[in-house]
Each structure stands twice: as C-alpha cells, then as structure tokens.
XYZ file of C-alpha atoms in Angstrom:
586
model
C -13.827 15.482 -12.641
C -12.791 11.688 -12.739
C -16.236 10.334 -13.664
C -16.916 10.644 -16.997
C -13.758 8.741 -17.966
C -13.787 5.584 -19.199
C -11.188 3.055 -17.100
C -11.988 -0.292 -18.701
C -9.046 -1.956 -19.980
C -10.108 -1.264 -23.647
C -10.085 2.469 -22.998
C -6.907 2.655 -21.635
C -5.449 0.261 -24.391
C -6.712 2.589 -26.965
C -5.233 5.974 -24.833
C -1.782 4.246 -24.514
C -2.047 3.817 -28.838
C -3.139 6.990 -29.168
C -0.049 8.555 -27.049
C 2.136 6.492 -28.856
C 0.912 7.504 -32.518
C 1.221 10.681 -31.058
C 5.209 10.400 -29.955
C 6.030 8.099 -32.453
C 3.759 7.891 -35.898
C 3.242 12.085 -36.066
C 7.291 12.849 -35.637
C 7.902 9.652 -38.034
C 5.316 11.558 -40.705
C 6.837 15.315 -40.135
C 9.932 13.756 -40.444
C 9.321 11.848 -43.845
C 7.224 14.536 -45.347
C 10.281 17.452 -44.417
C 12.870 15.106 -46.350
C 10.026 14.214 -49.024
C 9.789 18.145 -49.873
C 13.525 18.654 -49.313
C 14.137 15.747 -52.242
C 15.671 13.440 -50.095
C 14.097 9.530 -50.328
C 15.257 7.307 -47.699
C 15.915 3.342 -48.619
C 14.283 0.647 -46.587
C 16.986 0.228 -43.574
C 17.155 3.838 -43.434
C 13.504 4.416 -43.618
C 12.687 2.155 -40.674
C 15.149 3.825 -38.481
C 13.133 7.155 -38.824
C 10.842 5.660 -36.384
C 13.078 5.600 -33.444
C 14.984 8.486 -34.304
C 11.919 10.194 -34.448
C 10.362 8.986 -30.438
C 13.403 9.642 -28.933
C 13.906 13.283 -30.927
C 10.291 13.920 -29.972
C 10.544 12.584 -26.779
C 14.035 14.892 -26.087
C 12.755 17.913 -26.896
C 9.134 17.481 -25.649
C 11.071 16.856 -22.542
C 13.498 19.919 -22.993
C 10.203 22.542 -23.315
C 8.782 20.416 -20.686
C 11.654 21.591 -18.438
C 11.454 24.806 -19.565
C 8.294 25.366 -18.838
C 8.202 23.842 -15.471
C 11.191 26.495 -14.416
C 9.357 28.957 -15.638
C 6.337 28.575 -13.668
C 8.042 27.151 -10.723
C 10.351 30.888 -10.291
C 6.721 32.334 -11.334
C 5.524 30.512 -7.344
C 9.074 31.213 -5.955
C 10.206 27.607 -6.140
C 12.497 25.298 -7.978
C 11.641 22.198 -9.823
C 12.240 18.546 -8.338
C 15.529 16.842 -9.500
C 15.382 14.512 -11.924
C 16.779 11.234 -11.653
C 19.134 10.924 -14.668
C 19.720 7.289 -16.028
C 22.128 6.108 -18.055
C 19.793 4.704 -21.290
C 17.271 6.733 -22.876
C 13.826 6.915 -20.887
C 15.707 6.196 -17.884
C 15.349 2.671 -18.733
C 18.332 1.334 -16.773
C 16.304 3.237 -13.311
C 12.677 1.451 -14.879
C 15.164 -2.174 -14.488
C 16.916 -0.921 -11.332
C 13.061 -0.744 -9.819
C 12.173 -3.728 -11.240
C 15.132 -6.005 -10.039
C 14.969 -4.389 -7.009
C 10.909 -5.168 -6.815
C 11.556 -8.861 -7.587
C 14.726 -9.706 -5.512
C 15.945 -6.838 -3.257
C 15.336 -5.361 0.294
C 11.799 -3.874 0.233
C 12.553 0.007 -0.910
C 16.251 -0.069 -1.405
C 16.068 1.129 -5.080
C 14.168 4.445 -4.130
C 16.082 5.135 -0.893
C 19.264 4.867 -3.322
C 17.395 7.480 -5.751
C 16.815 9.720 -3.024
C 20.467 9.690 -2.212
C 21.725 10.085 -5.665
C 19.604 13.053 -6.064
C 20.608 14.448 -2.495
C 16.706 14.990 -2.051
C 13.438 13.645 -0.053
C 11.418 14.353 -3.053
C 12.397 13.490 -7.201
C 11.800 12.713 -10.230
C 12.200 9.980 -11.706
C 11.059 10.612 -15.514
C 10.318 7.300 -16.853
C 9.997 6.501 -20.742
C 10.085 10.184 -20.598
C 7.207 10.687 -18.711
C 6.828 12.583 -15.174
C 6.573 10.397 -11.873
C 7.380 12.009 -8.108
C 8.069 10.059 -5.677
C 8.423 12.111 -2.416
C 9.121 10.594 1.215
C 9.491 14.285 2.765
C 7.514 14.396 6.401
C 6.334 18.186 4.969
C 6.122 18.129 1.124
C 3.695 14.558 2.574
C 1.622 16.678 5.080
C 0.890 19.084 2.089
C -0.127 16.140 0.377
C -2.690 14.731 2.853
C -3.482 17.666 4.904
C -2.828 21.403 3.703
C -2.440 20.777 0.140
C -5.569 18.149 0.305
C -7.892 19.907 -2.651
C -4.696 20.473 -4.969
C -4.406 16.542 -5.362
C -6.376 13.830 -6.130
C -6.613 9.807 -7.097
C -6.155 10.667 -10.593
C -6.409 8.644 -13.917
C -2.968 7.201 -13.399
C -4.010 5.252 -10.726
C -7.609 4.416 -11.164
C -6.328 3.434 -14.902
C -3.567 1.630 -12.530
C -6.130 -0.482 -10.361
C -9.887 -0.176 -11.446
C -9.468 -4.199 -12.076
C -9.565 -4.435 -8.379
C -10.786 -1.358 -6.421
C -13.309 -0.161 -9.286
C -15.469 2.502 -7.961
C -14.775 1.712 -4.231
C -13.790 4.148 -1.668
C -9.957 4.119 -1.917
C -10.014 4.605 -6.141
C -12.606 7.835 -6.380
C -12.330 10.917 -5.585
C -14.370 14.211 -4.990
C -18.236 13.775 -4.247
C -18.413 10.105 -5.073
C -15.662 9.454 -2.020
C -17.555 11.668 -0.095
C -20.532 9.394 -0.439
C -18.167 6.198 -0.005
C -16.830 7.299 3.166
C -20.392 8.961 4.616
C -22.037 5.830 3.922
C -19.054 3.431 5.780
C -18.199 5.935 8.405
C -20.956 4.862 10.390
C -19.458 1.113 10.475
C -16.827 2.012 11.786
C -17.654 4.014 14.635
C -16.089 4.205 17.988
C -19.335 2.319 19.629
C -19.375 -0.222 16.494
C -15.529 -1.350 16.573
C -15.144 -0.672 20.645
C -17.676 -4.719 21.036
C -15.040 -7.190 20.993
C -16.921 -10.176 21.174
C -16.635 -10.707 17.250
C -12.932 -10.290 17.770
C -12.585 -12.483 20.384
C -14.516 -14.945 19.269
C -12.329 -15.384 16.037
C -9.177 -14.983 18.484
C -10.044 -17.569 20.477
C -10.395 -20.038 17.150
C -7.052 -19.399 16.119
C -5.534 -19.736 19.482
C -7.351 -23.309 19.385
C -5.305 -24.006 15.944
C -2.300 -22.832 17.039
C -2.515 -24.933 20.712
C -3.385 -27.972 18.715
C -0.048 -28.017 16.399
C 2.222 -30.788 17.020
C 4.865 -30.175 19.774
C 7.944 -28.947 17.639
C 6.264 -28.042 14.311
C 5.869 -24.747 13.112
C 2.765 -22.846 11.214
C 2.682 -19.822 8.622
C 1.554 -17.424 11.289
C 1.350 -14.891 8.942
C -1.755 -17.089 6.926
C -2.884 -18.015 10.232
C -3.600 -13.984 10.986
C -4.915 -13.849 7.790
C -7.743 -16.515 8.320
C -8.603 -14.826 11.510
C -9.034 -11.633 10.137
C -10.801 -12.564 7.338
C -13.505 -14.202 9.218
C -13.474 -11.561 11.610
C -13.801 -8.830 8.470
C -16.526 -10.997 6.907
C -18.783 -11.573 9.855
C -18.520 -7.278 10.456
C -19.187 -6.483 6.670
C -21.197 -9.623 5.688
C -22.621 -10.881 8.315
C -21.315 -14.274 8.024
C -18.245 -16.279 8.776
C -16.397 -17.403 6.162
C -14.752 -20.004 8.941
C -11.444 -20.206 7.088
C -9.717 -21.005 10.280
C -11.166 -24.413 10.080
C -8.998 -24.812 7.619
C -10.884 -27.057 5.448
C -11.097 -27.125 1.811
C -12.921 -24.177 1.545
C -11.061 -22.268 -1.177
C -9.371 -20.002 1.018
C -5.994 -20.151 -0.613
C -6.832 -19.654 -4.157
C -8.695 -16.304 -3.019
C -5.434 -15.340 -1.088
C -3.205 -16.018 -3.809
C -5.736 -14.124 -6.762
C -5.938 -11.103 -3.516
C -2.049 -10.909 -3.404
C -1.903 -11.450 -7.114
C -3.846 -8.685 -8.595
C -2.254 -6.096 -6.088
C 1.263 -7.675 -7.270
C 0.354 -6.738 -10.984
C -1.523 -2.926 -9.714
C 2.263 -2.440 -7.837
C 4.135 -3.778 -11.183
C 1.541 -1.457 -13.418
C 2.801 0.972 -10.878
C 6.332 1.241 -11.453
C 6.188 0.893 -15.501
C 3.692 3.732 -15.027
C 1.916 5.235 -18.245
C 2.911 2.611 -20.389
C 2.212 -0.737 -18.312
C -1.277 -1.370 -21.125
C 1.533 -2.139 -23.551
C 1.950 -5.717 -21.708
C -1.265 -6.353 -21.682
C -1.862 -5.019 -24.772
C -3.626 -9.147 -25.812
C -4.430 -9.958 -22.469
C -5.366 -8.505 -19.355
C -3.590 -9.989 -16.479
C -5.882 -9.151 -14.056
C -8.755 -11.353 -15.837
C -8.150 -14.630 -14.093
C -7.334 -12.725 -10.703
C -10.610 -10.728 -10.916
C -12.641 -14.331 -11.204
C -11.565 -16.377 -8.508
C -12.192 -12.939 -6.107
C -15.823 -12.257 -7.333
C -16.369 -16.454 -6.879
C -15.771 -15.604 -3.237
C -17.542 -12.196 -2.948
C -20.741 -12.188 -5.790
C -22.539 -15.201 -4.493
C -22.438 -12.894 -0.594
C -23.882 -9.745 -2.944
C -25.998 -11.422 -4.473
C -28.136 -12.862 -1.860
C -28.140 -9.638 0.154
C -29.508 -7.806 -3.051
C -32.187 -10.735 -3.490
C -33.213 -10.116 0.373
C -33.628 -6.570 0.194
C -35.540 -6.745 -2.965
C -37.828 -8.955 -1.079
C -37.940 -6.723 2.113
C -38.817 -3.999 0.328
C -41.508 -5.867 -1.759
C -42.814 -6.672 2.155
C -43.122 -2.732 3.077
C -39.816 -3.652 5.261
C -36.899 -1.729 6.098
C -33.462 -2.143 7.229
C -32.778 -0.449 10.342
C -29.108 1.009 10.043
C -28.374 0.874 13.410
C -28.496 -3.314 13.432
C -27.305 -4.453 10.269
C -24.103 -5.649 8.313
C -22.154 -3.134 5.953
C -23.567 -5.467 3.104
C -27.458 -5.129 4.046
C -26.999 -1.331 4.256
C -25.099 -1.275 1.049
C -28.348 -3.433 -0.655
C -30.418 -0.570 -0.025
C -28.497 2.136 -1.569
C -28.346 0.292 -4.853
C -29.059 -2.609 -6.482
C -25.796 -2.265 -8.560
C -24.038 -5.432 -7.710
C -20.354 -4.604 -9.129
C -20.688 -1.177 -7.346
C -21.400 -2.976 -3.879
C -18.529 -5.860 -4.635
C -16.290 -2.913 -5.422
C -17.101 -1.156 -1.903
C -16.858 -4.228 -0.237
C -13.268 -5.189 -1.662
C -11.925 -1.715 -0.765
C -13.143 -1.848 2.852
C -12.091 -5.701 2.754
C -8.316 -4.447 1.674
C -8.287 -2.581 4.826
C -9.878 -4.511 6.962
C -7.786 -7.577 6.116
C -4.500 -6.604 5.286
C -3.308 -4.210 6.905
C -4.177 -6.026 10.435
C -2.696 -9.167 9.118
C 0.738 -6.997 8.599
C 0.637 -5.824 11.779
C 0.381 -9.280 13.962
C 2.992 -10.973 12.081
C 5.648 -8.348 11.873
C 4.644 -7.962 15.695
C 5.015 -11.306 16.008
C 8.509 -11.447 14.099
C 9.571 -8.596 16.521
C 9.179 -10.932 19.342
C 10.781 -13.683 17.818
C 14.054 -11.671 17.117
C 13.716 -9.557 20.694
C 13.044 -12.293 23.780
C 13.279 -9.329 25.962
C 10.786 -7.469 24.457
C 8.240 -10.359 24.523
C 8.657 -10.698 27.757
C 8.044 -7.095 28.993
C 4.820 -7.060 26.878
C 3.502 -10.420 28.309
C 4.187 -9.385 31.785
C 2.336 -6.134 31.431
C -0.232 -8.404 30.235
C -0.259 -10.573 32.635
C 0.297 -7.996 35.693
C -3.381 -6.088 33.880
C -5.010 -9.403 32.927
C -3.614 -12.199 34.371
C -3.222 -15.686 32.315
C -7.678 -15.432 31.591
C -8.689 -12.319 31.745
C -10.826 -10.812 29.392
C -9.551 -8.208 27.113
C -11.466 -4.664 27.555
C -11.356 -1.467 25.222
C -10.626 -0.094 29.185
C -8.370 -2.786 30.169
C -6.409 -2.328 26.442
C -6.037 1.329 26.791
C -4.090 0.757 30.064
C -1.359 -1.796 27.996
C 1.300 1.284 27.211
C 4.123 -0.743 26.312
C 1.953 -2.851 24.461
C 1.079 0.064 22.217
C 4.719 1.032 22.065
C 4.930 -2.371 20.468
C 2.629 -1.507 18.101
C 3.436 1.796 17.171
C 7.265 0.693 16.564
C 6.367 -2.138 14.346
C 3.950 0.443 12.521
C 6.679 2.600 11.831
C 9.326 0.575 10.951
C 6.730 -1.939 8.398
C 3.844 0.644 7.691
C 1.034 -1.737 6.346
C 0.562 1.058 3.112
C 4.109 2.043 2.938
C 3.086 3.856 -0.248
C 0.425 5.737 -1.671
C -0.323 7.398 -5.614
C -1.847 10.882 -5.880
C -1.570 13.349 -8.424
C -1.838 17.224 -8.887
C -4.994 18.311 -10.560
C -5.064 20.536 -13.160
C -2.991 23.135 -12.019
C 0.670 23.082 -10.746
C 1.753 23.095 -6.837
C 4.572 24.786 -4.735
C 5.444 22.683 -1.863
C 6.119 24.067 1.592
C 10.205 24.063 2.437
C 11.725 19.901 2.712
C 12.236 18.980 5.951
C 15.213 18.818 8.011
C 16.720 16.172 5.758
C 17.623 18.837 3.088
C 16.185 21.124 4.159
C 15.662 22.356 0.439
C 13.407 25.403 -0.881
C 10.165 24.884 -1.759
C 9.587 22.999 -4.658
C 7.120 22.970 -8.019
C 4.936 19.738 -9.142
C 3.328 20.679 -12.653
C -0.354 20.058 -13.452
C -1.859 16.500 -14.112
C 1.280 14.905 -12.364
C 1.316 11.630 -10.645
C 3.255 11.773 -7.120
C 3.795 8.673 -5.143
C 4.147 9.129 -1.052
C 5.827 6.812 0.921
C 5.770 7.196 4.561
C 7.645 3.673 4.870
C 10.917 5.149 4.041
C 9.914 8.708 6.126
C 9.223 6.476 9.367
C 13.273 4.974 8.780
C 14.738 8.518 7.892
C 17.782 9.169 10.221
C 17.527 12.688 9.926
C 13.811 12.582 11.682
C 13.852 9.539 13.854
C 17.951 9.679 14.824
C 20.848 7.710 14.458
C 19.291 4.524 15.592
C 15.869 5.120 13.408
C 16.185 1.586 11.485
C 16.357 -0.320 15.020
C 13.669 -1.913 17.061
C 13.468 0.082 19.596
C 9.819 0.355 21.323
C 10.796 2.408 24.433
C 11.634 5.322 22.132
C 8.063 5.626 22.481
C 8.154 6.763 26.508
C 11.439 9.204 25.649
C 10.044 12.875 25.557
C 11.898 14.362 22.689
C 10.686 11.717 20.632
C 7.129 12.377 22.140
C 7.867 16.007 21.171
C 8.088 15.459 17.930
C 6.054 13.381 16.653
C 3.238 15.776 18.612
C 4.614 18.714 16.927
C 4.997 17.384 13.487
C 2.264 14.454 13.208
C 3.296 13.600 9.832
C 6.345 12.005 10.387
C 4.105 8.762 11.701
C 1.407 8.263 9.451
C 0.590 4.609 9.285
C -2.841 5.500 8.732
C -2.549 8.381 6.602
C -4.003 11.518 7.962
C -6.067 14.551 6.659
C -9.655 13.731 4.973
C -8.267 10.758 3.787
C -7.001 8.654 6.560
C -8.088 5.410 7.558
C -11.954 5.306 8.735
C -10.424 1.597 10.217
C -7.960 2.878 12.437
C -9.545 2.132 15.402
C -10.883 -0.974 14.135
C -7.398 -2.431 13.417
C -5.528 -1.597 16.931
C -8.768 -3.314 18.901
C -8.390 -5.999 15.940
C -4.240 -6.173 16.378
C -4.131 -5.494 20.022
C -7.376 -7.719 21.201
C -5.544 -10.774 19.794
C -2.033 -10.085 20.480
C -3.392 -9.615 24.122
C -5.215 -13.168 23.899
C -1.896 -14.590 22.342
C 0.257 -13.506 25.271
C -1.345 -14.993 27.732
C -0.997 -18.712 26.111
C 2.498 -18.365 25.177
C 5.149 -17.107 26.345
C 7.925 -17.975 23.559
C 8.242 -17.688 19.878
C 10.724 -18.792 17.499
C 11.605 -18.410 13.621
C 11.544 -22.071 11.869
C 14.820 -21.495 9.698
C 13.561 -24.604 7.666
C 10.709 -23.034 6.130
C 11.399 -19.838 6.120
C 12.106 -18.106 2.376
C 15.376 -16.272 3.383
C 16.078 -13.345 1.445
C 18.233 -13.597 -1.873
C 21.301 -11.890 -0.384
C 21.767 -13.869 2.605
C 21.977 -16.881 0.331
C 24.658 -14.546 -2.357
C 25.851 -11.419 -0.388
C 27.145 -10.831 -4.144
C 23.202 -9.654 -4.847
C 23.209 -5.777 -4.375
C 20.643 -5.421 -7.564
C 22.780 -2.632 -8.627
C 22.623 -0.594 -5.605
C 25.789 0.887 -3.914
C 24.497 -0.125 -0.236
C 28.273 1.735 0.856
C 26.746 4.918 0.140
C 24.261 4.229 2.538
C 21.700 1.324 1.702
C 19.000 -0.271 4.553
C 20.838 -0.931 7.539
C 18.208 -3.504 8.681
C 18.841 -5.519 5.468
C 22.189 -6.939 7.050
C 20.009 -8.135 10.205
C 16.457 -9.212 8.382
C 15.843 -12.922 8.754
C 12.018 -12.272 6.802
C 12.124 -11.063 3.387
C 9.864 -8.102 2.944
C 7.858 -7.282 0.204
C 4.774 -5.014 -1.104
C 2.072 -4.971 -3.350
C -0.621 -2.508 -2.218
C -0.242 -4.007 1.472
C 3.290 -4.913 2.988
C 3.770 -8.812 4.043
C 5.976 -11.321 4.443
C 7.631 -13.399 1.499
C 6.785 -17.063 1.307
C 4.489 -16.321 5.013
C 6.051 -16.195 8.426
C 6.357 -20.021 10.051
C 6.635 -19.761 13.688
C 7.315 -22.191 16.866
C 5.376 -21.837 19.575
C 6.226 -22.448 23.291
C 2.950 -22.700 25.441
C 2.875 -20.658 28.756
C 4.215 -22.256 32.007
C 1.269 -23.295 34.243
C-alpha cells in the first residue's frame, strides 16, 4: 500500500503545492469567474484579498462537510466523533504556537496535557491549518491501536513523508510485508540466547567505569554523553562488528554525529507538530541535508566495506553462516543496496542507542534526587553480588528492587513517549475511554494521522492514583498496582506492545541493568552539579507558563524537576546530565 509512493523531498514539495492550489488557487478562480459572470470586476486591493477569503471560505466549509460527514458515519458505527480542540485564530494557529512555545521552552508535554483538559478527553483533535491530527493518550483507545485494532492502522504517508530523511526504508518507517521482512530478518539478532552474553556489555561497562573513576576528585561529567558513548560502542560492536571506541574520548568525531543524530530527530518532531504543511519551510532547502551527511560519514564507510567483503566471499564460493555473524554481514547478503542496509542499520541503531541511554541517566537522576533509594538498590546489589561480582542474566533476574527502579523511571520518562500512526483507508470506532472519562466509543475517519503517547498515560492520575507523577519504585511490590497493570497491560507500555513492540526489549534491560549493576558497586553517591546543569526556563522566570493555565491542573513534577526534559523521537536530557561522583567506601 505505502510502496509505490514517492517520499523524496521533491515529491512531497510538489504534493504540499498541489494541496495548496487546490485550497487556495481553485476557490480564488470559482470565486473570480462567479463575480466575472455576475458583472462584478474587482480592483487590485480588492482582487488580492480574494485569495485569502477564498482558503479560509474553502477551508470553513470543507471543514463543516468534513464534520458532517464524520457524524454521520460515526452514529452509522454507534460512536461519536473526537472533540476538537477549538483555537482562537483561524487554523487553530494560536494551538500550532501554543505547541511550538511549549516544544522550545516548556515542561516536556504540558501543552497536550492542557489540551486534553480543555477538551475534558484522553483522546482529541486538534485540527491544525484545518487539517485532522489525533492525539490520544487513552490506556484503551492505545491498546486498540497496538494490539486489537493493529491491521486498521498503519505508518502512513504522514509520517514516512515526516521522517524518510532519517529512517528511509528501515524497520520503524514501513509497514505491511516490507516490515514483516525488516523485523524477520533482525528478530534473530535479538534473540533471548544472542542478547542474554554479556561479555560485550560488560566489556564496554567496565570502560566507562574506568572514565568515570579517573575524573578529578570534585569535578563533574555529562553522564548522560557518557551513557551514550557506552552504548554506542556497545550497539556498534553487536550490529557492526566493530567498536567505534568513543569512550576513549578522543577526537574521533563522536560529537558532531551526536549533535546531526539529535538534530534530524529535532526537525522529524518539529515536522511533526506543523504536520501536513511542514514542506512549506523547506520549501528552498531541506533541513535535513546537512544532518543526513555527517550521519552517513559515520555509517557508509562501515556498509561499504561489509558489501565489498561479501561480494568477495561470494566470488570465493563462501558463505556467511547466520548463526556467527554481525547484523551488518547478514544484512550484505540480502542485498547489495547500500542506502537500504544504512537505513536498517540507523533504525535498529535508534533503538539500540537511545532509548538505553534515556534510561541510565534518568535512572541515574532518580538517584541523585532520592539518596534513599540509591541506597536500597546498591545494597541489594551488594547483598547478591558483593563489591566484584560478576553480573549474570541469573544473578540480574534476582535484583527485584532493582527492576522496580527501572520500571518506575520507564514510566514516569518513557524513552518513545510518543508514537504516529494513522487509520488506513477506512474509518475506526474505538473501544469505550478508559476510566479517565470514561467516554463512549469514539470514530477516527479514513487516512487520519493519530499520535499515541503513552508518556502522558504512564502520569495519568486517574490510572496510576493520586501520587502517579511521584517517584515512587515500591509501588511496584503493592498488589493492586500489580493487579492492574496485569489486567490491563497497556497502561505501561514503554516498549510498545502488539506486533509492533520493541524486538530490543530484552536487549536494553540486560544493556540498562548490566551497567547500572557494575555502577553500584563503585559508587555509592551521586550528586547534580548545579553549575553546569541547563535549569529549566521557569525556574529561572516562574513568570514562564507558555500560555498554559498550570492552576487547572498542569505537571505536578514541573515544580520539583531540577533536569529539563525534552523529546525529539527519543526523550533526553537538555544541555546532558553532569553528575558528581562519590567512589564506594573500601
């Protein structure tokens, strides 16, 4: 269905033209032709404002039979239709601003959860430049989505349009057979027997602890780059089969492909929230172009070679044997397509990175701001492994607070707090909200974009209690809570679920918990360095509220965050996380 479309940045210039001759230049021409037959000639001011008169006519009554239509077959299904966020400016362009100011300086999500609010509803619409976006953070209408409801949605051209610069053809931007191939092809990799031989990990672990015991008495480092280093060595050796060694820290490069990796997924989340119309900025330029070099510096040279080596194997009567070789090497000898193989190898990278390097450092920050916490996990560490012991997939499993940890930070700073999909070409009734609203079921119309966001699900009061935005790891030994998460699944979802949840999963907790484990044990004491830190805007102006009326009921952990939060495809850490470390007592 999504194949034969053309997603290169021309094509989707020339679609974005096209819809705006059609919303614009048609009206304008009915318009001048009605008054032309009718006698009536327009002067030159009046003339030109036919044009605008004309979109946002068009535009009002395209949406008016849009709405009626969308009643009509949502009574047809025995549902109602989504509310509609309703703006103050034409377009909702005041809620496209709100989003925006909110995206640049604000407290990560605070725009939406305010939406949500205003529209006393888990799931809306928020109709930008007249065109239809959901946004849903309902535990149910999201299990639809992933589990139920799986077939109804896809990917879509919204969002491969959105991010083909960087994912291309990879697993996480196709749909239908072609993801089925992705996924059967990495599945494999990622295997409980694969992910379950630590060495690699530990090996890597054991480098950064080396940095990190080696910093100056008193200074502090960006753990959160530090994490990154480690995984990305970690995720290179596994996929590549070789170490990038960024965690020697030499002038290898490292940062500029960090900053173009966080770039280009800070422009996909900004193309994200204009929506339809984002190729209008980059009408001249594509913004991704620069971005897009510096990453294929890093990863072509890797593809390259491992294309080169098969070609030669294969010229040799040799074979790889699948069972002993790197992600790349099997890759190289299902095609020689080099862009196809970077693109696979940038999705599975995005995973593999990212979302462990979220987990450590907001982990990490955890046990900066909760001493007591730290403590508990280090002496279940200790009392399991003492000071040396050896981390174990068996020895791991039997760290239960440790994993209470984990799953707290996890559900408080999901590493994909959000996710695009879109209804396919015919419309869908969603189940009955949740216990939020509890509202009827409700209608998404055909070829519509719907964002999920489990990030603001995990914090919803009305699912996770009064104290839902709060730390609070041992929630994860109370029985109720136990209850029901076991008898509703998808109101944790860090890793999706359905077909399309993580094939990494296991690969990140071993990852996350292998070197938290090995971090424990050498010290016992961390600490936020205020001086480097990038505070958050409204600590420094509590006069900041980017338009949102926090007394109706805005983040309560934005009073108490001493990180600043942020997003692209990914959550991290603003400006990195810079830590002091106190070594463990002999």
């Amino acid at each position: 269905m999504g194949q034969s479309y053309d997603y290169s940045i021309q094509s989707v210039r020339l679609r974005v033209l096209g819809d705006l001759f059609r919303g614009c230049v048609i009206p304008a021409g009915v318009i001048f032709l009605a008054l032309r037959l009718a006698g009536i000639r327009l002067g030159f001011i009046s003339g030109a404002l036919v044009f605008p008169v004309a979109a946002l006519t068009g535009s009002y009554l395209l949406s008016v039979y849009r709405d009626h239509v969308d009643a009509r077959e949502a009574n047809k299904l025995g549902a109602i239709t989504v509310p509609r966020v309703k703006g103050n400016l034409p377009g909702n362009l005041d809620v496209l601003f709100r989003l925006l100011r909110n995206q640049e300086r604000g407290y990560m999500m605070d725009a939406f959860s305010e939406l949500y609010k205003e529209c006393n509803s888990t799931t809306v619409n928020l109709r930008i430049l007249w065109t239809d976006k959901y946004i849903t953070m309902d535990s149910e209408h999201i299990k639809y989505i992933y589990n139920a409801g799986f077939s109804k949605f896809w990917r879509g051209h919204t969002q491969k349009e959105i991010v083909e610069c960087f994912l291309g053809t990879g697993i996480l931007n196709r749909d239908d057979d072609e993801w089925k191939t992705h996924r059967m092809i990495a599945r494999p990799f990622f295997a409980s027997d694969r992910v379950s031989h630590l060495d690699l990990f530990e090996r890597h672990a054991q480098k950064a602890m080396s940095v990190m015991l080696n910093t100056d008495p008193g200074d502090s480092l960006d753990f959160e780059d530090l994490v990154a280093r480690f995984t990305v060595d970690a995720a290179s050796e596994f996929l590549f089969g070789e170490n990038l060694n960024t965690l020697s820290y030499g002038k290898d490069g490292f940062n500029s492909f960090t900053n173009a990796f966080m770039a280009i997924q800070a422009l996909i989340r900004k193309r994200s929230t204009v929506g339809d119309w984002w190729p209008l900025l980059e009408l001249f330029k594509d913004k991704s172009e620069g971005h897009k070099r510096t990453i294929r510096s890093w990863v072509d040279p890797l593809v390259v070679r491992a294309v080169r080596i098969q070609k030669e194997m294969k010229e040799k009567g040799q074979s790889v044997n699948p069972d002993d070789c790197t992600f790349l090497e099997y890759l190289a000898t299902t095609t020689q397509d080099v862009e196809v193989i970077r693109d696979q190898l940038l999705n599975i990278l995005l995973a593999a990175r990212d979302t462990t390097t979220a987990l450590v450092s907001h982990v990490v920050y955890f046990f900066a701001e909760h001493p007591d916490v730290l403590k508990k996990a280090r002496e279940e560490i200790l009392e399991a492994l003492g000071p040396e012991g050896t981390p174990t997939v068996e020895n791991m499993r039997g760290l239960k607070y440790l994993r209470a940890v984990l799953n707290e930070t996890l559900r408080l700073f999901s590493p994909l707090p959000g996710s695009l999909r879109g209804t396919r070409d015919q419309g869908v009734a969603f189940p009955r909200s949740d216990a939020t609203h509890n509202s009827p079921p409700m209608y998404v119309p055909p070829r519509t974009p719907i964002a999920t966001m489990p990030y603001l699900m995990q914090r919803n009061k009305a699912l996770w209690g009064p104290d839902a935005e709060e730390f609070k790891p041992d929630r994860w030994f109370d029985p109720e809570v136990l209850k029901t998460v076991a008898a509703n699944s998808s109101v944790f979802v860090p890793f999706a679920s359905g077909p399309r949840s993580c094939i990494g999963q296991n690969y990140a907790l071993n990852e996350a918990t292998l070197f938290l484990v090995r971090l424990l044990q050498r010290f016992e004491e961390f600490t936020i360095d205020e001086r480097k830190q990038l505070s958050p805007p409204w600590t420094k102006d509590p006069t900041i509220d980017m338009g949102l009326k926090h007394s109706r009921g805005g983040t309560s952990r934005k009073g108490i965050e001493r990180i600043w939060p942020g997003f692209t495809i990914v959550i991290h850490i603003r400006g990195g996380l810079w830590m002091r470390f106190k070594k463990a007592s002999e």
